[in-house]
Amino acid sequence: MPESSPSAAELGDLLARVRLLEDDLNIRTTVTRMVGLVDMRDWEQLVTVFTPTVRADWSKLTSEPAGEVTVEALVDGWRRTLTGLTAIQHILGNILVTVTSETDADASAYVHAAQRLDADFASSLWIVAGTYDFHLVRHGGRWLISAATYRPAWGWGNRQIMDLAR
């Protein structure tokens, strides 16, 4: 017996599920790309994963208060802080994505970040682990990060290398 063709409702449901899977993948790619570009110190490409202004909150890690910044100021701050390091590596895991509308989504991820500075007089490694929370918006067909919050859970090593690297 020949199978019947799917109904319009079934096709619509299938297309909606495919769109959700595409959004999930694109959001995961955006947040993973962000930390990869930081590690590669590709400052020019790093600005492309953010909206023109970003709500940035690293206040639990640094002395800087949370607030709205331009993407250029955000990336320039990372450039000044991280360029002097010998090596950087961020590893994301347990990425969870929630698409809340056609244009808004949230994502969270665990992160381990290792920073190395070759120094003759001090321990050269600092590792910090915690969670990232992101808000993303669909802009021009792409998902861009409009807010990022980092919450450290623990650290190990010499945190002072961050100051020495500047």
Coordinates of N, CA and C in Angstrom, one line a residue:
M1 N 0.8 -1.2 0.0 CA 0.0 0.0 0.0 C 0.9 1.2 0.0
P2 N 0.6 2.2 -0.9 CA 1.5 3.4 -1.0 C 1.2 4.3 0.2
E3 N 2.4 4.9 0.7 CA 2.3 5.8 1.8 C 1.6 7.1 1.4
S4 N 0.9 7.8 2.3 CA 0.3 9.0 2.0 C 1.3 10.2 2.1
S5 N 1.1 11.2 1.4 CA 1.9 12.4 1.6 C 1.7 13.1 2.9
P6 N 2.7 13.7 3.5 CA 2.5 14.4 4.8 C 1.5 15.6 4.6
S7 N 0.8 15.9 5.6 CA -0.1 17.0 5.5 C 0.6 18.3 5.6
A8 N -0.1 19.4 5.3 CA 0.5 20.7 5.5 C 0.9 21.0 6.9
A9 N 0.1 20.5 7.8 CA 0.5 20.7 9.3 C 1.7 20.0 9.6
E10 N 1.8 18.7 9.1 CA 3.0 17.9 9.4 C 4.3 18.5 8.8
L11 N 4.2 19.1 7.6 CA 5.3 19.7 7.0 C 5.7 21.0 7.7
G12 N 4.7 21.7 8.1 CA 4.9 23.0 8.9 C 5.6 22.7 10.2
D13 N 5.2 21.6 10.9 CA 5.9 21.2 12.1 C 7.3 20.8 11.9
L14 N 7.5 20.0 10.8 CA 8.9 19.6 10.5 C 9.8 20.8 10.2
L15 N 9.3 21.7 9.4 CA 10.1 22.9 9.1 C 10.4 23.7 10.4
A16 N 9.5 23.8 11.3 CA 9.7 24.5 12.5 C 10.8 23.8 13.4
R17 N 10.7 22.5 13.4 CA 11.8 21.8 14.1 C 13.1 21.9 13.5
V18 N 13.2 21.9 12.2 CA 14.5 22.1 11.5 C 15.0 23.5 11.8
R19 N 14.2 24.5 11.7 CA 14.6 25.9 12.0 C 15.2 25.9 13.5
L20 N 14.5 25.3 14.4 CA 15.0 25.3 15.8 C 16.4 24.6 15.9
L21 N 16.5 23.5 15.2 CA 17.8 22.8 15.2 C 18.9 23.7 14.5
E22 N 18.6 24.4 13.5 CA 19.5 25.3 12.8 C 19.9 26.4 13.8
D23 N 18.9 27.0 14.4 CA 19.2 28.1 15.4 C 20.1 27.6 16.5
D24 N 19.8 26.4 17.1 CA 20.6 25.8 18.1 C 22.0 25.7 17.7
L25 N 22.2 25.1 16.5 CA 23.6 24.9 16.0 C 24.3 26.2 15.8
N26 N 23.6 27.2 15.2 CA 24.2 28.5 14.9 C 24.6 29.3 16.2
I27 N 23.7 29.1 17.2 CA 24.0 29.8 18.5 C 25.2 29.1 19.2
R28 N 25.3 27.8 19.2 CA 26.4 27.1 19.7 C 27.7 27.5 19.0
T29 N 27.6 27.6 17.7 CA 28.8 28.0 16.9 C 29.2 29.4 17.2
T30 N 28.3 30.3 17.4 CA 28.6 31.7 17.7 C 29.4 31.8 19.1
V31 N 28.9 31.2 20.1 CA 29.5 31.3 21.4 C 30.9 30.5 21.4
T32 N 31.0 29.4 20.7 CA 32.2 28.7 20.6 C 33.2 29.5 19.8
R33 N 32.7 30.1 18.7 CA 33.6 30.9 17.9 C 34.2 32.1 18.7
M34 N 33.4 32.7 19.6 CA 33.8 33.8 20.4 C 35.1 33.4 21.2
V35 N 35.0 32.3 21.9 CA 36.2 32.0 22.7 C 37.4 31.5 21.9
G36 N 37.1 30.9 20.7 CA 38.2 30.5 19.8 C 38.9 31.7 19.2
L37 N 38.1 32.7 18.9 CA 38.7 34.0 18.3 C 39.6 34.7 19.4
V38 N 39.1 34.6 20.7 CA 39.9 35.2 21.8 C 41.2 34.5 21.9
D39 N 41.2 33.1 21.9 CA 42.4 32.3 22.0 C 43.3 32.6 20.8
M40 N 42.8 32.8 19.6 CA 43.7 33.0 18.4 C 44.1 34.5 18.4
R41 N 43.5 35.3 19.3 CA 43.7 36.8 19.3 C 43.4 37.4 17.9
D42 N 42.3 36.9 17.4 CA 41.9 37.5 16.1 C 40.9 38.6 16.4
W43 N 41.4 39.7 16.8 CA 40.5 40.8 17.3 C 39.6 41.3 16.2
E44 N 40.1 41.3 14.9 CA 39.2 41.8 13.8 C 38.0 41.0 13.6
Q45 N 38.2 39.7 13.7 CA 37.0 38.8 13.5 C 36.2 38.7 14.8
L46 N 36.8 38.9 15.9 CA 36.0 38.8 17.2 C 34.9 39.8 17.2
V47 N 35.0 41.0 16.7 CA 33.9 41.9 16.7 C 32.7 41.5 15.9
T48 N 32.9 40.5 15.0 CA 31.8 40.1 14.2 C 30.8 39.1 14.9
V49 N 31.1 38.7 16.1 CA 30.2 37.8 16.8 C 29.3 38.5 17.8
F50 N 29.5 39.8 17.9 CA 28.8 40.7 18.8 C 27.9 41.7 18.1
T51 N 26.9 42.2 18.8 CA 26.1 43.3 18.4 C 27.0 44.6 18.6
P52 N 26.6 45.7 18.0 CA 27.4 46.9 18.2 C 27.6 47.4 19.6
T53 N 26.6 47.2 20.5 CA 26.8 47.4 21.9 C 26.5 46.1 22.6
V54 N 27.2 45.8 23.7 CA 27.1 44.6 24.4 C 27.0 44.9 25.9
R55 N 26.1 44.2 26.6 CA 26.0 44.2 28.0 C 27.1 43.2 28.5
A56 N 28.1 43.6 29.1 CA 29.2 42.8 29.6 C 29.3 42.8 31.1
D57 N 29.4 41.6 31.6 CA 29.5 41.5 33.1 C 30.6 40.4 33.5
W58 N 31.7 40.9 33.8 CA 32.8 40.1 34.3 C 33.1 40.6 35.8
S59 N 32.2 41.2 36.4 CA 32.4 41.9 37.7 C 32.7 40.9 38.8
K60 N 32.4 39.6 38.7 CA 32.7 38.6 39.7 C 34.2 38.2 39.5
L61 N 34.8 38.6 38.4 CA 36.2 38.2 38.1 C 37.1 39.4 38.2
T62 N 36.6 40.5 37.8 CA 37.5 41.7 37.7 C 36.9 42.8 38.6
S63 N 37.6 43.9 38.6 CA 37.1 45.0 39.4 C 36.2 45.9 38.6
E64 N 36.0 45.6 37.3 CA 35.2 46.4 36.4 C 33.7 46.1 36.6
P65 N 32.8 47.1 36.8 CA 31.4 46.9 36.9 C 30.8 46.4 35.6
A66 N 29.7 45.8 35.7 CA 28.9 45.4 34.6 C 28.3 46.6 33.9
G67 N 28.1 46.5 32.6 CA 27.5 47.7 31.9 C 27.5 47.5 30.4
E68 N 26.9 48.4 29.7 CA 26.9 48.5 28.3 C 28.2 49.0 27.7
V69 N 28.8 48.4 26.8 CA 30.0 48.8 26.1 C 29.9 48.6 24.6
T70 N 30.6 49.4 23.9 CA 30.7 49.2 22.5 C 31.5 47.9 22.2
V71 N 31.2 47.2 21.1 CA 32.0 46.0 20.8 C 33.5 46.4 20.7
E72 N 33.8 47.5 20.1 CA 35.2 47.9 20.0 C 35.9 48.1 21.3
A73 N 35.2 48.7 22.3 CA 35.7 48.8 23.7 C 35.9 47.5 24.3
L74 N 35.0 46.6 24.2 CA 35.1 45.2 24.7 C 36.3 44.5 24.2
V75 N 36.4 44.5 22.9 CA 37.5 43.7 22.2 C 38.8 44.4 22.5
D76 N 38.9 45.8 22.6 CA 40.1 46.5 22.9 C 40.6 46.1 24.3
G77 N 39.6 46.0 25.2 CA 40.0 45.6 26.6 C 40.6 44.2 26.6
W78 N 40.1 43.3 25.9 CA 40.7 42.0 25.8 C 42.0 42.0 25.1
R79 N 42.1 42.8 24.1 CA 43.4 42.9 23.4 C 44.5 43.4 24.3
R80 N 44.2 44.5 25.1 CA 45.2 45.0 26.0 C 45.5 44.0 27.1
T81 N 44.6 43.3 27.6 CA 44.8 42.3 28.7 C 45.5 41.1 28.3
L82 N 45.1 40.6 27.1 CA 45.5 39.2 26.7 C 46.7 39.1 25.7
T83 N 47.0 40.2 25.0 CA 48.1 40.2 24.0 C 49.4 39.8 24.6
G84 N 49.7 40.2 25.8 CA 51.0 39.9 26.4 C 51.2 38.5 27.0
L85 N 50.1 37.7 27.0 CA 50.2 36.4 27.5 C 50.9 35.5 26.5
T86 N 51.6 34.5 27.0 CA 52.3 33.5 26.1 C 51.2 32.6 25.4
A87 N 50.2 32.2 26.1 CA 49.2 31.3 25.5 C 47.9 31.5 26.3
I88 N 46.8 31.3 25.6 CA 45.4 31.3 26.2 C 44.7 30.1 25.6
Q89 N 43.8 29.5 26.4 CA 42.9 28.4 25.9 C 41.6 28.4 26.7
H90 N 40.5 28.6 26.0 CA 39.2 28.5 26.6 C 38.6 27.2 26.1
I91 N 38.0 26.5 27.0 CA 37.2 25.3 26.6 C 35.8 25.4 27.1
L92 N 34.8 25.3 26.2 CA 33.4 25.4 26.6 C 32.8 24.0 26.6
G93 N 31.9 23.8 27.5 CA 31.2 22.5 27.5 C 29.8 22.7 28.1
N94 N 29.0 21.7 28.0 CA 27.6 21.7 28.5 C 26.8 23.0 28.0
I95 N 26.9 23.2 26.8 CA 26.2 24.4 26.2 C 24.8 24.1 26.1
L96 N 24.0 25.0 26.7 CA 22.5 24.8 26.7 C 21.9 26.1 26.0
V97 N 21.1 25.8 25.0 CA 20.5 26.9 24.2 C 19.0 26.9 24.4
T98 N 18.4 28.1 24.6 CA 17.0 28.3 24.6 C 16.6 29.4 23.7
V99 N 15.9 29.1 22.6 CA 15.4 30.1 21.7 C 14.1 30.6 22.2
T100 N 14.1 31.9 22.5 CA 12.9 32.4 23.2 C 11.9 33.1 22.2
S101 N 12.4 33.4 21.0 CA 11.6 34.0 20.0 C 12.3 33.9 18.6
E102 N 11.7 34.5 17.6 CA 12.4 34.5 16.3 C 13.7 35.3 16.3
T103 N 13.8 36.2 17.3 CA 15.0 37.1 17.3 C 15.8 37.1 18.6
D104 N 15.4 36.3 19.5 CA 16.1 36.3 20.8 C 16.3 34.9 21.3
A105 N 17.5 34.7 21.9 CA 17.9 33.4 22.5 C 18.8 33.6 23.6
D106 N 18.9 32.6 24.5 CA 19.8 32.6 25.6 C 20.6 31.3 25.5
A107 N 21.9 31.4 26.0 CA 22.8 30.2 26.0 C 23.6 30.3 27.3
S108 N 23.9 29.1 27.8 CA 24.8 29.0 28.9 C 25.8 28.0 28.7
A109 N 27.0 28.1 29.3 CA 28.1 27.1 29.1 C 29.0 27.1 30.2
Y110 N 29.6 25.9 30.5 CA 30.7 25.9 31.4 C 31.9 26.3 30.6
V111 N 32.9 26.9 31.3 CA 34.1 27.3 30.7 C 35.3 27.1 31.6
H112 N 36.4 26.6 31.0 CA 37.7 26.5 31.7 C 38.6 27.3 30.8
A113 N 39.3 28.3 31.5 CA 40.2 29.2 30.7 C 41.6 29.1 31.4
A114 N 42.5 28.8 30.5 CA 43.9 28.7 31.0 C 44.7 29.8 30.3
Q115 N 45.5 30.5 31.2 CA 46.3 31.6 30.7 C 47.7 31.3 31.1
R116 N 48.7 31.5 30.2 CA 50.1 31.2 30.5 C 50.9 32.5 30.2
L117 N 51.8 32.8 31.1 CA 52.8 33.8 30.9 C 54.1 33.3 31.3
D118 N 55.1 33.2 30.3 CA 56.4 32.7 30.7 C 57.1 33.8 31.5
A119 N 57.4 33.5 32.7 CA 58.0 34.5 33.7 C 59.0 33.8 34.5
D120 N 60.2 34.4 34.6 CA 61.3 33.8 35.4 C 61.1 33.8 36.9
F121 N 60.2 34.7 37.4 CA 60.1 34.9 38.8 C 58.8 34.5 39.4
A122 N 57.9 34.0 38.7 CA 56.6 33.6 39.2 C 56.0 32.4 38.5
S123 N 55.1 31.8 39.2 CA 54.3 30.7 38.6 C 53.7 31.3 37.3
S124 N 53.7 30.5 36.2 CA 53.4 31.1 34.9 C 52.0 30.7 34.4
L125 N 51.2 30.1 35.3 CA 49.9 29.6 34.8 C 48.8 30.0 35.8
W126 N 47.7 30.4 35.2 CA 46.4 30.7 35.9 C 45.3 30.1 35.2
I127 N 44.5 29.3 35.9 CA 43.4 28.6 35.3 C 42.1 29.1 36.1
V128 N 41.1 29.4 35.4 CA 39.9 29.8 36.0 C 38.7 29.1 35.3
A129 N 37.8 28.6 36.1 CA 36.6 27.9 35.6 C 35.3 28.5 36.1
G130 N 34.3 28.4 35.3 CA 33.0 29.0 35.8 C 32.0 28.8 34.7
T131 N 31.0 29.7 34.6 CA 30.0 29.6 33.6 C 29.8 30.9 32.9
Y132 N 29.4 30.8 31.7 CA 29.0 31.9 30.8 C 27.5 31.9 30.6
D133 N 26.9 33.1 30.7 CA 25.5 33.2 30.3 C 25.5 34.3 29.2
F134 N 24.9 33.9 28.1 CA 24.8 34.8 26.9 C 23.4 35.1 26.5
H135 N 23.1 36.3 26.0 CA 21.9 36.6 25.3 C 22.3 36.9 23.9
L136 N 21.6 36.3 22.9 CA 21.9 36.5 21.5 C 20.6 37.1 20.8
V137 N 20.9 37.8 19.8 CA 19.8 38.3 18.9 C 20.1 38.0 17.5
R138 N 19.0 37.7 16.8 CA 19.2 37.4 15.3 C 19.3 38.8 14.6
H139 N 20.3 39.0 13.9 CA 20.6 40.2 13.2 C 21.1 39.9 11.8
G140 N 20.4 40.3 10.8 CA 20.9 40.1 9.4 C 21.0 38.6 9.1
G141 N 20.1 37.8 9.7 CA 20.2 36.3 9.4 C 21.2 35.6 10.3
R142 N 21.9 36.3 11.2 CA 23.0 35.7 12.0 C 22.6 35.9 13.5
W143 N 23.1 35.0 14.3 CA 22.9 35.1 15.8 C 24.2 35.8 16.3
L144 N 23.9 36.9 17.0 CA 25.0 37.7 17.5 C 24.9 37.9 19.1
I145 N 26.0 37.9 19.8 CA 25.9 38.0 21.2 C 25.7 39.5 21.6
S146 N 24.6 39.7 22.4 CA 24.3 41.1 22.8 C 24.5 41.3 24.3
A147 N 24.7 40.2 25.0 CA 25.1 40.2 26.4 C 25.8 39.0 26.8
A148 N 26.8 39.2 27.7 CA 27.6 38.1 28.2 C 28.0 38.3 29.7
T149 N 27.7 37.3 30.5 CA 28.1 37.3 31.9 C 28.9 36.2 32.2
Y150 N 30.0 36.4 32.9 CA 30.9 35.3 33.4 C 30.9 35.2 34.9
R151 N 30.7 34.0 35.4 CA 30.6 33.8 36.8 C 31.7 32.7 37.1
P152 N 32.8 33.2 37.7 CA 33.8 32.2 38.1 C 33.4 31.3 39.2
A153 N 33.8 30.0 39.2 CA 33.5 29.1 40.3 C 34.7 28.8 41.1
W154 N 35.9 28.7 40.4 CA 37.1 28.4 41.1 C 38.3 28.8 40.2
G155 N 39.4 29.0 40.8 CA 40.6 29.3 40.1 C 41.8 28.6 40.7
W156 N 42.9 28.5 40.0 CA 44.1 27.9 40.4 C 45.3 28.5 39.8
G157 N 46.3 28.8 40.5 CA 47.6 29.3 39.9 C 47.8 30.8 40.3
N158 N 48.5 31.4 39.4 CA 49.0 32.8 39.7 C 48.1 33.8 38.9
R159 N 47.1 34.4 39.6 CA 46.2 35.3 38.9 C 47.0 36.6 38.5
Q160 N 48.1 36.9 39.2 CA 48.9 38.1 38.9 C 49.4 38.1 37.5
I161 N 49.5 37.0 36.8 CA 50.1 37.0 35.5 C 49.2 37.9 34.6
M162 N 48.0 38.1 34.9 CA 47.1 38.9 34.0 C 47.6 40.4 34.1
D163 N 48.0 40.8 35.3 CA 48.5 42.2 35.4 C 49.9 42.3 34.8
L164 N 50.7 41.2 34.9 CA 52.1 41.3 34.4 C 52.1 41.3 32.9
A165 N 51.0 40.7 32.3 CA 51.0 40.6 30.8 C 50.6 41.9 30.1
R166 N 50.1 42.8 30.9 CA 49.7 44.1 30.3 C 50.9 45.0 29.9

